[in-house]
Structures are given as structure tokens and as C-alpha cells.
């Protein structure tokens, strides 16, 4: 196991710093890195050249030498230039948050597609640093001079071309895999089965939820791998769920994280597209984590980035057995560990995917007429006005018509009213 000094700049703009630091520690753990020391600099701004102030750079460097650390992990995002300067000052490799996540993804990649996606993200992230290092080597060869740069520039350009060719080749291969996946997707579409995707912050319990649903519905599909670790799942798993006379496909997707590197979002777009193609998103949040509101913000912002922002979301609070706070009566609370709420969730998913159609007459009070305009997903026909309200016919999915239930009238009353009105 590698050892590292964890260094951070506590800027005023960073909210929930302690929680973000704990997440960084867990990222190190997931990457197989043991933290031997932590050093924090409180500052309004980061130094433009080395991120840390000179005194703190010396302190980190001394800690690295004394503890014989293998690397330095920096909590903050670093520019290519700052990362190179710090590595030179410390004498060991420097990893910022993006590099750390890329390393984790490299370790976790199992399928050929995931491995190519990781390599693509790593190349796009690392290419600027590689080009910069090449330029610096050429500068040393010239003795820092500014003449006769032709050969050096050609070498840098050649390096850039080689990496760009590999990037283009990976994109073509991933596109081919995407085409293959689209054929499989069309086959699933022909089955007429709806699709639900489990999404959420990393380590919220998505894979555990899939296994819990497989168990409670007694589905024959194999269980998925689950670990109490960040980014345990990189490849999308698909299972068929049969429940209450209905069947649907359930997708387990890669977890999201705050400040997910742009390179990873782009590289994993084809994997994340499972969420964009779903009929229903099951957003899992760890209710025992006080940061869950931030995590849901991150999840929903990432969903927007991949074109899944308009899909219906069913929010589920996992790890309810560890939560002692007040519960929202309109939310679903579950525990994959104890099985609490899993059967109810299975019913809710099925109802959302295959909603029951309803047709009813309602006498809507005049002070509630805005309901008619607000519920555009329902077919609402205004029939007649009465002293105590507007007679309407409401048709559509039962779950969406629930707000009108309190104003529902029986067929006999409807006929009596309409007969008296003639």
C-alpha cells in the first residue's frame, strides 16, 4: 500500500470542508493509499504558482521526507503547472482530486469498455502535462535559450499527434461499442418492458438496492457485486425484475461525486446513457449522511449534464436503520441491510412504470381551479359549473390523479347533479 501526505487549502469558498476532507480520505482508501499525515493551509486564495504558500510547501516537503511518503495527495484541483512545480519541490508524485479519481477508475475498470473509457479520460487529462514536460526538457537541452526551437517544437508536436491519434482511436472503438449496445437496447425495447435506472452519489447503496430488489421480488437474475467503498461499480449492470405480474429492466449505474472531472463525465457518457434512456430514475440518497442534500444536488446536476434532467425521479432514502431524525411522510425510507421498505419500493416502481389508468368525475372547488391548469399530464374535461364547484371528468394515470381523489364523486351523484341541472 502506498503512503501519502494529504494536503489541503481551506478556502472560504469551500462549503462543508470537513465533510469534503472525509470524502477525500475515502477516495484515498479506495485507491489503496494510506494517509500518514494531514496538512491544511487556511487561505483566502490559492497561490497562482504552487497553490500553497512557500512556508506550507516547505512544511509538506519536510513531512514527506520525515515520513518517507510515496506521494502527496492534494485535496484541491491543481493546474498542470502547479502540480509539476509541487512534484519537483516534494520529490515525489503529486495527485490532485482528478488524478486520484482517475486512479480509482483504473483500478475498478473491469470490462473492455470501462478500461477504454478510463484510458481516454486519463489521456485527455494528462496530455497537457506531458506536452509541458516535453517543452521543459527541450528548454533544458537548449540551455534555456530561445533560438533553434524548430526540432524541439517538432518533437512536442509529434508527441501531441501520437496522443491525439490514440484518443481518436479510443473514441472510435467506444463508438462501435455504443452501436453494439444500441442494438441490444433496441432488442430490449421490442420486448415492451419499461426501464428503471438506479442513480445517486457514490456509496449511497445503489448496488445493495439492486440486490435487495432482486431478493424481495424473487427474481432469478444473478446478484451484482457490492462493496462499502467509493466507486465500487463502474460498469452498468442490467437485471430483469419480475413483480406483481409485471416485468421491467433495472440498471445499476456508476456513482456520482462532487466535482466529477469533466474528462470522466465525457468519457463515461455512453455508460451513463443508461440513465438518460430510462423511463424512471430511482435516486438513492444515504439519509444517515448529513451531506445528503448536497449529494442529491450533485446527482441531479450530473443528470442534467448527460441529458437525463427531464426524466421522472423517485427519490429513495437508504440506510434508514441508521437515521433517527424526523421522516418526511411523502418520502420512501428503506434499508438494504434490514429489508425495511424494499417491498413497498418494488410496488412503487412497478406502479410508476406501469401506472393504472383511471377515469372519474370530480367536483373541484373554485378556489382549487389552478389544479386543472397545473396537471397537464392528465386529460381533464370541464363539464359544468355548480354553486359549490366545477364538474370535471379526469382521465389519466392513477398516481398522477391522486390530488383529485378528495374531490371525486360517485356516478350516482354525478347523474343526479347533471339531471337536476338540465
mmCIF file of C-alpha atoms in Angstrom:
data_model
loop_
_atom_site.group_PDB
_atom_site.id
_atom_site.type_symbol
_atom_site.label_atom_id
_atom_site.label_comp_id
_atom_site.label_asym_id
_atom_site.label_seq_id
_atom_site.Cartn_x
_atom_site.Cartn_y
_atom_site.Cartn_z
ATOM 1 C CA UNK A 1 0.000 0.000 0.000
ATOM 2 C CA UNK A 2 1.268 3.447 -0.928
ATOM 3 C CA UNK A 3 1.612 6.125 1.737
ATOM 4 C CA UNK A 4 0.753 9.774 1.253
ATOM 5 C CA UNK A 5 0.673 13.158 2.894
ATOM 6 C CA UNK A 6 -2.780 14.658 2.416
ATOM 7 C CA UNK A 7 -2.534 18.413 1.869
ATOM 8 C CA UNK A 8 -5.404 20.860 1.536
ATOM 9 C CA UNK A 9 -6.100 24.553 1.128
ATOM 10 C CA UNK A 10 -9.134 25.583 3.140
ATOM 11 C CA UNK A 11 -10.641 28.331 1.037
ATOM 12 C CA UNK A 12 -13.609 30.370 2.178
ATOM 13 C CA UNK A 13 -15.490 29.341 -0.951
ATOM 14 C CA UNK A 14 -15.412 25.645 0.012
ATOM 15 C CA UNK A 15 -18.542 24.642 1.867
ATOM 16 C CA UNK A 16 -18.614 21.677 4.253
ATOM 17 C CA UNK A 17 -14.832 21.466 4.230
ATOM 18 C CA UNK A 18 -14.614 18.739 6.898
ATOM 19 C CA UNK A 19 -17.087 16.518 5.057
ATOM 20 C CA UNK A 20 -15.247 17.060 1.781
ATOM 21 C CA UNK A 21 -11.971 16.147 3.510
ATOM 22 C CA UNK A 22 -13.538 12.935 4.809
ATOM 23 C CA UNK A 23 -14.621 12.140 1.265
ATOM 24 C CA UNK A 24 -11.044 12.724 0.106
ATOM 25 C CA UNK A 25 -9.798 10.312 2.779
ATOM 26 C CA UNK A 26 -12.233 7.704 1.487
ATOM 27 C CA UNK A 27 -11.057 8.313 -2.067
ATOM 28 C CA UNK A 28 -7.504 7.612 -0.870
ATOM 29 C CA UNK A 29 -8.701 4.422 0.820
ATOM 30 C CA UNK A 30 -10.461 3.312 -2.361
ATOM 31 C CA UNK A 31 -7.218 3.939 -4.248
ATOM 32 C CA UNK A 32 -5.157 1.850 -1.820
ATOM 33 C CA UNK A 33 -3.367 4.835 -0.306
ATOM 34 C CA UNK A 34 -2.638 5.164 3.421
ATOM 35 C CA UNK A 35 -2.596 8.732 4.733
ATOM 36 C CA UNK A 36 0.345 9.211 7.126
ATOM 37 C CA UNK A 37 -0.087 12.951 7.716
ATOM 38 C CA UNK A 38 -2.552 15.755 7.011
ATOM 39 C CA UNK A 39 -1.551 19.374 6.498
ATOM 40 C CA UNK A 40 -4.111 22.161 5.987
ATOM 41 C CA UNK A 41 -3.470 25.746 4.913
ATOM 42 C CA UNK A 42 -6.133 28.340 5.689
ATOM 43 C CA UNK A 43 -6.141 30.961 2.989
ATOM 44 C CA UNK A 44 -8.427 33.321 1.110
ATOM 45 C CA UNK A 45 -6.835 32.406 -2.214
ATOM 46 C CA UNK A 46 -4.508 29.793 -3.669
ATOM 47 C CA UNK A 47 -1.007 30.774 -4.739
ATOM 48 C CA UNK A 48 -1.025 31.172 -8.567
ATOM 49 C CA UNK A 49 2.257 29.260 -8.953
ATOM 50 C CA UNK A 50 2.236 26.452 -6.368
ATOM 51 C CA UNK A 51 -1.278 26.647 -4.869
ATOM 52 C CA UNK A 52 0.266 26.518 -1.360
ATOM 53 C CA UNK A 53 2.229 29.392 0.175
ATOM 54 C CA UNK A 54 6.003 28.932 0.318
ATOM 55 C CA UNK A 55 6.060 28.182 4.054
ATOM 56 C CA UNK A 56 3.433 25.465 3.689
ATOM 57 C CA UNK A 57 5.302 23.965 0.708
ATOM 58 C CA UNK A 58 8.365 23.622 2.948
ATOM 59 C CA UNK A 59 6.253 22.067 5.729
ATOM 60 C CA UNK A 60 4.738 19.483 3.355
ATOM 61 C CA UNK A 61 8.160 18.732 1.877
ATOM 62 C CA UNK A 62 9.611 18.142 5.352
ATOM 63 C CA UNK A 63 6.734 15.816 6.254
ATOM 64 C CA UNK A 64 7.254 13.806 3.057
ATOM 65 C CA UNK A 65 10.951 13.318 3.842
ATOM 66 C CA UNK A 66 10.454 12.545 7.544
ATOM 67 C CA UNK A 67 7.638 10.040 6.958
ATOM 68 C CA UNK A 68 9.108 8.719 3.702
ATOM 69 C CA UNK A 69 5.764 9.164 1.977
ATOM 70 C CA UNK A 70 5.386 7.793 -1.544
ATOM 71 C CA UNK A 71 3.272 10.697 -2.800
ATOM 72 C CA UNK A 72 1.318 13.822 -1.890
ATOM 73 C CA UNK A 73 -2.443 13.914 -2.381
ATOM 74 C CA UNK A 74 -3.815 17.440 -2.754
ATOM 75 C CA UNK A 75 -7.444 17.965 -1.772
ATOM 76 C CA UNK A 76 -7.829 20.861 -4.228
ATOM 77 C CA UNK A 77 -7.791 20.813 -8.014
ATOM 78 C CA UNK A 78 -4.365 21.787 -9.375
ATOM 79 C CA UNK A 79 -3.274 23.283 -12.658
ATOM 80 C CA UNK A 80 -0.765 21.303 -14.714
ATOM 81 C CA UNK A 81 1.960 23.836 -13.954
ATOM 82 C CA UNK A 82 1.280 23.940 -10.190
ATOM 83 C CA UNK A 83 1.243 20.138 -9.986
ATOM 84 C CA UNK A 84 4.617 19.938 -11.770
ATOM 85 C CA UNK A 85 6.190 22.585 -9.502
ATOM 86 C CA UNK A 86 4.944 20.862 -6.340
ATOM 87 C CA UNK A 87 6.203 17.451 -7.518
ATOM 88 C CA UNK A 88 9.630 18.984 -8.086
ATOM 89 C CA UNK A 89 9.579 20.637 -4.630
ATOM 90 C CA UNK A 90 8.431 17.485 -2.786
ATOM 91 C CA UNK A 91 10.494 14.986 -4.760
ATOM 92 C CA UNK A 92 7.518 12.619 -5.045
ATOM 93 C CA UNK A 93 4.477 12.412 -7.344
ATOM 94 C CA UNK A 94 1.593 14.782 -6.632
ATOM 95 C CA UNK A 95 -2.036 13.766 -7.164
ATOM 96 C CA UNK A 96 -4.927 16.179 -7.096
ATOM 97 C CA UNK A 97 -8.570 15.131 -6.806
ATOM 98 C CA UNK A 98 -8.950 14.418 -10.531
ATOM 99 C CA UNK A 99 -5.815 12.268 -10.688
ATOM 100 C CA UNK A 100 -6.980 10.384 -7.583
ATOM 101 C CA UNK A 101 -10.369 9.591 -9.114
ATOM 102 C CA UNK A 102 -8.712 8.540 -12.370
ATOM 103 C CA UNK A 103 -6.501 6.110 -10.441
ATOM 104 C CA UNK A 104 -9.539 4.625 -8.701
ATOM 105 C CA UNK A 105 -11.330 4.215 -12.011
ATOM 106 C CA UNK A 106 -8.243 2.493 -13.444
ATOM 107 C CA UNK A 107 -8.281 0.022 -10.551
ATOM 108 C CA UNK A 108 -12.029 -0.644 -10.825
ATOM 109 C CA UNK A 109 -12.382 -0.915 -14.618
ATOM 110 C CA UNK A 110 -13.431 -4.458 -15.430
ATOM 111 C CA UNK A 111 -14.955 -4.552 -18.887
ATOM 112 C CA UNK A 112 -13.165 -3.620 -22.095
ATOM 113 C CA UNK A 113 -15.451 -0.616 -22.424
ATOM 114 C CA UNK A 114 -14.662 0.676 -18.923
ATOM 115 C CA UNK A 115 -10.929 0.215 -19.476
ATOM 116 C CA UNK A 116 -11.067 2.191 -22.723
ATOM 117 C CA UNK A 117 -13.142 4.907 -21.086
ATOM 118 C CA UNK A 118 -10.588 5.247 -18.283
ATOM 119 C CA UNK A 119 -7.679 5.349 -20.716
ATOM 120 C CA UNK A 120 -9.440 8.024 -22.764
ATOM 121 C CA UNK A 121 -10.107 10.149 -19.685
ATOM 122 C CA UNK A 122 -6.529 9.728 -18.470
ATOM 123 C CA UNK A 123 -5.050 10.716 -21.824
ATOM 124 C CA UNK A 124 -7.233 13.811 -22.134
ATOM 125 C CA UNK A 125 -6.372 14.808 -18.570
ATOM 126 C CA UNK A 126 -2.649 14.049 -18.768
ATOM 127 C CA UNK A 127 -1.806 15.277 -22.289
ATOM 128 C CA UNK A 128 -1.269 18.954 -21.293
ATOM 129 C CA UNK A 129 1.205 17.853 -18.582
ATOM 130 C CA UNK A 130 3.042 15.546 -20.977
ATOM 131 C CA UNK A 131 3.374 18.285 -23.568
ATOM 132 C CA UNK A 132 4.572 20.718 -20.898
ATOM 133 C CA UNK A 133 7.207 18.239 -19.674
ATOM 134 C CA UNK A 134 8.394 17.747 -23.244
ATOM 135 C CA UNK A 135 8.714 21.509 -23.693
ATOM 136 C CA UNK A 136 10.704 21.789 -20.451
ATOM 137 C CA UNK A 137 13.070 19.000 -21.494
ATOM 138 C CA UNK A 138 13.670 20.754 -24.778
ATOM 139 C CA UNK A 139 14.285 24.029 -22.965
ATOM 140 C CA UNK A 140 16.947 22.339 -20.796
ATOM 141 C CA UNK A 141 18.550 20.866 -23.898
ATOM 142 C CA UNK A 142 18.789 24.388 -25.310
ATOM 143 C CA UNK A 143 20.174 25.679 -22.045
ATOM 144 C CA UNK A 144 17.117 27.856 -21.618
ATOM 145 C CA UNK A 145 17.749 29.608 -24.924
ATOM 146 C CA UNK A 146 15.111 30.870 -27.288
ATOM 147 C CA UNK A 147 16.790 30.106 -30.622
ATOM 148 C CA UNK A 148 16.806 26.997 -32.813
ATOM 149 C CA UNK A 149 13.471 25.809 -31.430
ATOM 150 C CA UNK A 150 12.439 24.027 -34.633
ATOM 151 C CA UNK A 151 13.482 20.480 -33.658
ATOM 152 C CA UNK A 152 12.039 20.810 -30.154
ATOM 153 C CA UNK A 153 8.753 22.131 -31.413
ATOM 154 C CA UNK A 154 8.575 19.248 -33.886
ATOM 155 C CA UNK A 155 9.108 16.709 -31.076
ATOM 156 C CA UNK A 156 6.355 18.319 -28.979
ATOM 157 C CA UNK A 157 4.042 18.398 -31.970
ATOM 158 C CA UNK A 158 4.836 14.745 -32.710
ATOM 159 C CA UNK A 159 4.021 13.770 -29.119
ATOM 160 C CA UNK A 160 0.752 15.677 -29.287
ATOM 161 C CA UNK A 161 -0.149 13.935 -32.566
ATOM 162 C CA UNK A 162 0.583 10.464 -31.117
ATOM 163 C CA UNK A 163 -1.637 11.061 -28.129
ATOM 164 C CA UNK A 164 -4.347 12.623 -30.260
ATOM 165 C CA UNK A 165 -4.302 9.603 -32.590
ATOM 166 C CA UNK A 166 -4.729 7.280 -29.610
ATOM 167 C CA UNK A 167 -7.552 9.457 -28.271
ATOM 168 C CA UNK A 168 -9.301 9.383 -31.644
ATOM 169 C CA UNK A 169 -8.817 5.609 -31.893
ATOM 170 C CA UNK A 170 -10.337 5.078 -28.432
ATOM 171 C CA UNK A 171 -13.301 7.275 -29.313
ATOM 172 C CA UNK A 172 -13.920 5.201 -32.464
ATOM 173 C CA UNK A 173 -13.771 1.931 -30.510
ATOM 174 C CA UNK A 174 -16.120 3.286 -27.846
ATOM 175 C CA UNK A 175 -18.469 4.472 -30.576
ATOM 176 C CA UNK A 176 -18.503 0.943 -32.019
ATOM 177 C CA UNK A 177 -19.339 -0.483 -28.585
ATOM 178 C CA UNK A 178 -22.054 2.129 -28.238
ATOM 179 C CA UNK A 179 -23.550 0.948 -31.557
ATOM 180 C CA UNK A 180 -23.490 -2.664 -30.291
ATOM 181 C CA UNK A 181 -25.170 -1.554 -27.069
ATOM 182 C CA UNK A 182 -27.807 0.318 -29.062
ATOM 183 C CA UNK A 183 -28.676 -2.921 -30.895
ATOM 184 C CA UNK A 184 -29.107 -4.682 -27.550
ATOM 185 C CA UNK A 185 -31.155 -1.717 -26.365
ATOM 186 C CA UNK A 186 -33.451 -1.997 -29.403
ATOM 187 C CA UNK A 187 -33.930 -5.677 -28.633
ATOM 188 C CA UNK A 188 -34.969 -4.798 -25.071
ATOM 189 C CA UNK A 189 -37.281 -2.099 -26.430
ATOM 190 C CA UNK A 190 -39.042 -4.671 -28.638
ATOM 191 C CA UNK A 191 -39.875 -6.624 -25.508
ATOM 192 C CA UNK A 192 -42.113 -3.744 -24.432
ATOM 193 C CA UNK A 193 -40.580 -3.735 -20.952
ATOM 194 C CA UNK A 194 -40.055 -0.414 -19.194
ATOM 195 C CA UNK A 195 -36.675 0.615 -17.763
ATOM 196 C CA UNK A 196 -35.672 1.978 -14.365
ATOM 197 C CA UNK A 197 -32.144 3.166 -13.534
ATOM 198 C CA UNK A 198 -30.708 3.415 -10.031
ATOM 199 C CA UNK A 199 -28.673 6.621 -9.734
ATOM 200 C CA UNK A 200 -27.091 8.509 -6.866
ATOM 201 C CA UNK A 201 -23.956 9.623 -5.113
ATOM 202 C CA UNK A 202 -21.163 7.097 -4.882
ATOM 203 C CA UNK A 203 -21.515 4.637 -1.974
ATOM 204 C CA UNK A 204 -25.174 5.551 -1.366
ATOM 205 C CA UNK A 205 -26.118 1.868 -1.690
ATOM 206 C CA UNK A 206 -27.165 1.531 -5.334
ATOM 207 C CA UNK A 207 -25.794 -1.983 -5.883
ATOM 208 C CA UNK A 208 -27.124 -3.077 -2.494
ATOM 209 C CA UNK A 209 -30.546 -1.771 -3.523
ATOM 210 C CA UNK A 210 -30.496 -3.733 -6.765
ATOM 211 C CA UNK A 211 -29.686 -6.931 -4.848
ATOM 212 C CA UNK A 212 -32.394 -6.171 -2.275
ATOM 213 C CA UNK A 213 -34.964 -5.711 -5.058
ATOM 214 C CA UNK A 214 -33.836 -8.942 -6.728
ATOM 215 C CA UNK A 215 -34.336 -10.740 -3.413
ATOM 216 C CA UNK A 216 -37.728 -9.283 -2.458
ATOM 217 C CA UNK A 217 -39.156 -9.888 -5.943
ATOM 218 C CA UNK A 218 -37.637 -13.391 -6.038
ATOM 219 C CA UNK A 219 -36.136 -12.639 -9.440
ATOM 220 C CA UNK A 220 -33.833 -15.315 -10.843
ATOM 221 C CA UNK A 221 -31.234 -12.882 -12.208
ATOM 222 C CA UNK A 222 -27.788 -13.032 -10.593
ATOM 223 C CA UNK A 223 -26.751 -10.601 -7.876
ATOM 224 C CA UNK A 224 -24.409 -7.700 -8.619
ATOM 225 C CA UNK A 225 -21.145 -7.014 -6.818
ATOM 226 C CA UNK A 226 -21.437 -4.652 -3.853
ATOM 227 C CA UNK A 227 -18.779 -3.166 -1.586
ATOM 228 C CA UNK A 228 -18.729 -0.473 1.091
ATOM 229 C CA UNK A 229 -16.320 1.575 -0.983
ATOM 230 C CA UNK A 230 -16.400 4.624 -3.236
ATOM 231 C CA UNK A 231 -16.829 3.792 -6.943
ATOM 232 C CA UNK A 232 -17.321 0.062 -6.373
ATOM 233 C CA UNK A 233 -19.389 -0.008 -9.595
ATOM 234 C CA UNK A 234 -18.093 1.337 -12.923
ATOM 235 C CA UNK A 235 -19.862 -0.874 -15.440
ATOM 236 C CA UNK A 236 -23.630 -0.686 -15.837
ATOM 237 C CA UNK A 237 -25.363 -3.870 -14.642
ATOM 238 C CA UNK A 238 -28.762 -4.789 -16.089
ATOM 239 C CA UNK A 239 -31.203 -7.182 -14.464
ATOM 240 C CA UNK A 240 -34.763 -8.173 -15.324
ATOM 241 C CA UNK A 241 -37.188 -7.785 -12.428
ATOM 242 C CA UNK A 242 -40.496 -9.713 -12.400
ATOM 243 C CA UNK A 243 -43.007 -8.477 -9.848
ATOM 244 C CA UNK A 244 -46.794 -8.413 -9.373
ATOM 245 C CA UNK A 245 -47.452 -9.702 -12.884
ATOM 246 C CA UNK A 246 -45.203 -7.056 -14.441
ATOM 247 C CA UNK A 247 -41.576 -7.050 -15.570
ATOM 248 C CA UNK A 248 -39.029 -4.297 -16.094
ATOM 249 C CA UNK A 249 -35.303 -3.833 -16.652
ATOM 250 C CA UNK A 250 -33.332 -2.406 -13.732
ATOM 251 C CA UNK A 251 -29.979 -0.660 -14.340
ATOM 252 C CA UNK A 252 -27.266 -0.174 -11.709
ATOM 253 C CA UNK A 253 -25.126 2.805 -12.764
ATOM 254 C CA UNK A 254 -21.797 4.341 -11.778
ATOM 255 C CA UNK A 255 -21.988 6.632 -8.762
ATOM 256 C CA UNK A 256 -21.639 10.391 -8.968
ATOM 257 C CA UNK A 257 -19.340 12.571 -6.884
ATOM 258 C CA UNK A 258 -18.923 16.294 -6.353
ATOM 259 C CA UNK A 259 -16.667 17.990 -8.894
ATOM 260 C CA UNK A 260 -16.613 14.872 -11.069
ATOM 261 C CA UNK A 261 -13.869 15.625 -13.616
ATOM 262 C CA UNK A 262 -15.176 16.782 -16.991
ATOM 263 C CA UNK A 263 -12.959 14.188 -18.689
ATOM 264 C CA UNK A 264 -14.703 11.389 -16.804
ATOM 265 C CA UNK A 265 -18.189 12.702 -17.499
ATOM 266 C CA UNK A 266 -17.389 12.829 -21.202
ATOM 267 C CA UNK A 267 -15.529 9.517 -21.334
ATOM 268 C CA UNK A 268 -18.269 7.666 -19.438
ATOM 269 C CA UNK A 269 -21.118 9.324 -21.303
ATOM 270 C CA UNK A 270 -22.023 6.061 -23.080
ATOM 271 C CA UNK A 271 -22.125 4.213 -19.747
ATOM 272 C CA UNK A 272 -24.101 7.000 -18.099
ATOM 273 C CA UNK A 273 -26.523 6.968 -21.027
ATOM 274 C CA UNK A 274 -28.309 4.101 -19.268
ATOM 275 C CA UNK A 275 -29.765 6.780 -17.015
ATOM 276 C CA UNK A 276 -30.661 9.024 -19.953
ATOM 277 C CA UNK A 277 -32.579 6.171 -21.639
ATOM 278 C CA UNK A 278 -34.565 5.156 -18.555
ATOM 279 C CA UNK A 279 -38.300 5.646 -18.077
ATOM 280 C CA UNK A 280 -37.795 6.201 -14.341
ATOM 281 C CA UNK A 281 -34.791 7.234 -12.244
ATOM 282 C CA UNK A 282 -34.528 5.812 -8.734
ATOM 283 C CA UNK A 283 -32.358 8.370 -6.962
ATOM 284 C CA UNK A 284 -30.775 6.818 -3.875
ATOM 285 C CA UNK A 285 -29.552 9.036 -1.045
ATOM 286 C CA UNK A 286 -27.832 7.959 2.171
ATOM 287 C CA UNK A 287 -30.165 9.581 4.728
ATOM 288 C CA UNK A 288 -27.693 8.859 7.554
ATOM 289 C CA UNK A 289 -25.166 11.179 5.890
ATOM 290 C CA UNK A 290 -25.802 14.819 6.893
ATOM 291 C CA UNK A 291 -24.490 15.850 3.469
ATOM 292 C CA UNK A 292 -27.250 14.052 1.558
ATOM 293 C CA UNK A 293 -28.859 17.334 0.344
ATOM 294 C CA UNK A 294 -25.552 18.287 -1.289
ATOM 295 C CA UNK A 295 -25.210 14.796 -2.741
ATOM 296 C CA UNK A 296 -28.646 14.982 -4.360
ATOM 297 C CA UNK A 297 -27.731 18.374 -5.856
ATOM 298 C CA UNK A 298 -24.581 16.834 -7.362
ATOM 299 C CA UNK A 299 -26.541 13.842 -8.682
ATOM 300 C CA UNK A 300 -29.241 15.938 -10.302
ATOM 301 C CA UNK A 301 -26.723 18.367 -11.818
ATOM 302 C CA UNK A 302 -24.803 15.443 -13.351
ATOM 303 C CA UNK A 303 -28.065 14.017 -14.692
ATOM 304 C CA UNK A 304 -28.651 17.326 -16.466
ATOM 305 C CA UNK A 305 -25.160 17.150 -17.992
ATOM 306 C CA UNK A 306 -25.873 13.760 -19.560
ATOM 307 C CA UNK A 307 -29.325 14.713 -20.830
ATOM 308 C CA UNK A 308 -31.378 12.943 -18.153
ATOM 309 C CA UNK A 309 -32.628 16.020 -16.329
ATOM 310 C CA UNK A 310 -36.240 15.721 -17.521
ATOM 311 C CA UNK A 311 -36.824 12.076 -16.571
ATOM 312 C CA UNK A 312 -39.163 11.342 -13.663
ATOM 313 C CA UNK A 313 -37.280 10.824 -10.392
ATOM 314 C CA UNK A 314 -38.314 8.602 -7.496
ATOM 315 C CA UNK A 315 -36.198 9.652 -4.520
ATOM 316 C CA UNK A 316 -35.377 6.931 -2.014
ATOM 317 C CA UNK A 317 -33.651 7.395 1.343
ATOM 318 C CA UNK A 318 -31.412 4.415 2.096
ATOM 319 C CA UNK A 319 -29.828 3.378 5.440
ATOM 320 C CA UNK A 320 -32.981 4.379 7.316
ATOM 321 C CA UNK A 321 -31.951 1.987 10.114
ATOM 322 C CA UNK A 322 -29.122 4.415 10.939
ATOM 323 C CA UNK A 323 -31.326 7.515 10.863
ATOM 324 C CA UNK A 324 -33.116 8.807 13.954
ATOM 325 C CA UNK A 325 -34.340 12.159 12.660
ATOM 326 C CA UNK A 326 -37.796 13.226 11.554
ATOM 327 C CA UNK A 327 -39.096 11.469 8.443
ATOM 328 C CA UNK A 328 -40.832 13.094 5.523
ATOM 329 C CA UNK A 329 -44.237 11.344 5.270
ATOM 330 C CA UNK A 330 -44.205 11.721 1.462
ATOM 331 C CA UNK A 331 -40.759 10.113 1.016
ATOM 332 C CA UNK A 332 -39.701 6.468 0.774
ATOM 333 C CA UNK A 333 -37.329 5.269 3.504
ATOM 334 C CA UNK A 334 -35.587 1.937 3.089
ATOM 335 C CA UNK A 335 -32.763 -0.131 4.484
ATOM 336 C CA UNK A 336 -30.991 -2.548 2.194
ATOM 337 C CA UNK A 337 -29.398 -4.108 5.281
ATOM 338 C CA UNK A 338 -32.617 -4.878 7.182
ATOM 339 C CA UNK A 339 -35.031 -5.025 4.231
ATOM 340 C CA UNK A 340 -37.187 -2.187 5.552
ATOM 341 C CA UNK A 341 -39.344 -0.620 2.820
ATOM 342 C CA UNK A 342 -37.949 -2.733 -0.052
ATOM 343 C CA UNK A 343 -41.270 -4.441 -0.854
ATOM 344 C CA UNK A 344 -43.055 -1.074 -0.811
ATOM 345 C CA UNK A 345 -40.398 0.337 -3.128
ATOM 346 C CA UNK A 346 -40.848 -2.579 -5.564
ATOM 347 C CA UNK A 347 -44.588 -1.854 -5.670
ATOM 348 C CA UNK A 348 -43.991 1.862 -6.177
ATOM 349 C CA UNK A 349 -41.512 1.305 -9.022
ATOM 350 C CA UNK A 350 -43.953 -1.038 -10.760
ATOM 351 C CA UNK A 351 -46.808 1.441 -10.339
ATOM 352 C CA UNK A 352 -44.702 4.294 -11.711
ATOM 353 C CA UNK A 353 -43.524 2.270 -14.703
ATOM 354 C CA UNK A 354 -46.947 0.755 -15.417
ATOM 355 C CA UNK A 355 -49.396 3.262 -13.995
ATOM 356 C CA UNK A 356 -53.023 2.273 -13.592
ATOM 357 C CA UNK A 357 -55.376 4.341 -15.718
ATOM 358 C CA UNK A 358 -58.358 5.950 -14.015
ATOM 359 C CA UNK A 359 -61.468 7.824 -15.138
ATOM 360 C CA UNK A 360 -63.549 9.695 -12.580
ATOM 361 C CA UNK A 361 -65.832 12.675 -12.067
ATOM 362 C CA UNK A 362 -64.702 15.399 -9.686
ATOM 363 C CA UNK A 363 -66.363 18.476 -8.267
ATOM 364 C CA UNK A 364 -63.408 20.835 -7.988
ATOM 365 C CA UNK A 365 -63.907 23.854 -5.658
ATOM 366 C CA UNK A 366 -63.409 27.199 -7.331
ATOM 367 C CA UNK A 367 -60.508 28.078 -5.037
ATOM 368 C CA UNK A 368 -58.713 24.926 -6.317
ATOM 369 C CA UNK A 369 -59.211 25.518 -10.037
ATOM 370 C CA UNK A 370 -55.453 26.015 -10.508
ATOM 371 C CA UNK A 371 -55.140 22.236 -10.186
ATOM 372 C CA UNK A 372 -56.664 21.845 -13.626
ATOM 373 C CA UNK A 373 -54.056 24.037 -15.288
ATOM 374 C CA UNK A 374 -51.181 22.579 -13.266
ATOM 375 C CA UNK A 375 -51.864 18.907 -14.101
ATOM 376 C CA UNK A 376 -51.096 18.930 -17.817
ATOM 377 C CA UNK A 377 -50.269 15.201 -17.821
ATOM 378 C CA UNK A 378 -53.948 14.407 -17.172
ATOM 379 C CA UNK A 379 -56.839 14.622 -19.596
ATOM 380 C CA UNK A 380 -59.234 16.953 -17.762
ATOM 381 C CA UNK A 381 -62.560 17.973 -19.294
ATOM 382 C CA UNK A 382 -64.643 20.736 -17.726
ATOM 383 C CA UNK A 383 -68.325 19.726 -17.903
ATOM 384 C CA UNK A 384 -70.490 22.130 -15.948
ATOM 385 C CA UNK A 385 -70.340 24.766 -13.226
ATOM 386 C CA UNK A 386 -72.251 24.467 -9.953
ATOM 387 C CA UNK A 387 -72.573 26.724 -6.944
ATOM 388 C CA UNK A 388 -70.089 24.661 -4.941
ATOM 389 C CA UNK A 389 -67.609 23.875 -7.702
ATOM 390 C CA UNK A 390 -66.809 22.900 -11.271
ATOM 391 C CA UNK A 391 -67.828 19.469 -12.505
ATOM 392 C CA UNK A 392 -64.911 17.838 -14.352
ATOM 393 C CA UNK A 393 -64.003 14.494 -15.863
ATOM 394 C CA UNK A 394 -60.431 13.424 -15.002
ATOM 395 C CA UNK A 395 -58.685 10.718 -17.046
ATOM 396 C CA UNK A 396 -55.083 9.508 -16.840
ATOM 397 C CA UNK A 397 -52.556 7.701 -14.699
ATOM 398 C CA UNK A 398 -53.904 6.927 -11.241
ATOM 399 C CA UNK A 399 -50.736 8.059 -9.462
ATOM 400 C CA UNK A 400 -50.921 11.474 -11.151
ATOM 401 C CA UNK A 401 -54.645 11.813 -10.426
ATOM 402 C CA UNK A 402 -54.216 11.342 -6.659
ATOM 403 C CA UNK A 403 -54.608 15.107 -5.874
ATOM 404 C CA UNK A 404 -58.138 14.963 -7.385
ATOM 405 C CA UNK A 405 -59.245 11.964 -5.307
ATOM 406 C CA UNK A 406 -60.565 14.114 -2.457
ATOM 407 C CA UNK A 407 -62.975 15.807 -4.907
ATOM 408 C CA UNK A 408 -64.153 12.601 -6.557
ATOM 409 C CA UNK A 409 -67.934 11.946 -6.692
ATOM 410 C CA UNK A 410 -69.734 8.701 -7.383
ATOM 411 C CA UNK A 411 -71.514 8.033 -10.694
ATOM 412 C CA UNK A 412 -74.942 8.241 -8.995
ATOM 413 C CA UNK A 413 -74.259 11.721 -7.572
ATOM 414 C CA UNK A 414 -72.883 12.829 -10.927
ATOM 415 C CA UNK A 415 -76.045 11.678 -12.741
ATOM 416 C CA UNK A 416 -78.282 13.285 -10.129
ATOM 417 C CA UNK A 417 -76.481 16.614 -10.362
ATOM 418 C CA UNK A 418 -76.418 16.621 -14.139
ATOM 419 C CA UNK A 419 -80.077 15.597 -14.257
ATOM 420 C CA UNK A 420 -81.109 18.361 -11.859
ATOM 421 C CA UNK A 421 -79.135 20.865 -13.857
ATOM 422 C CA UNK A 422 -80.972 20.106 -17.125
#
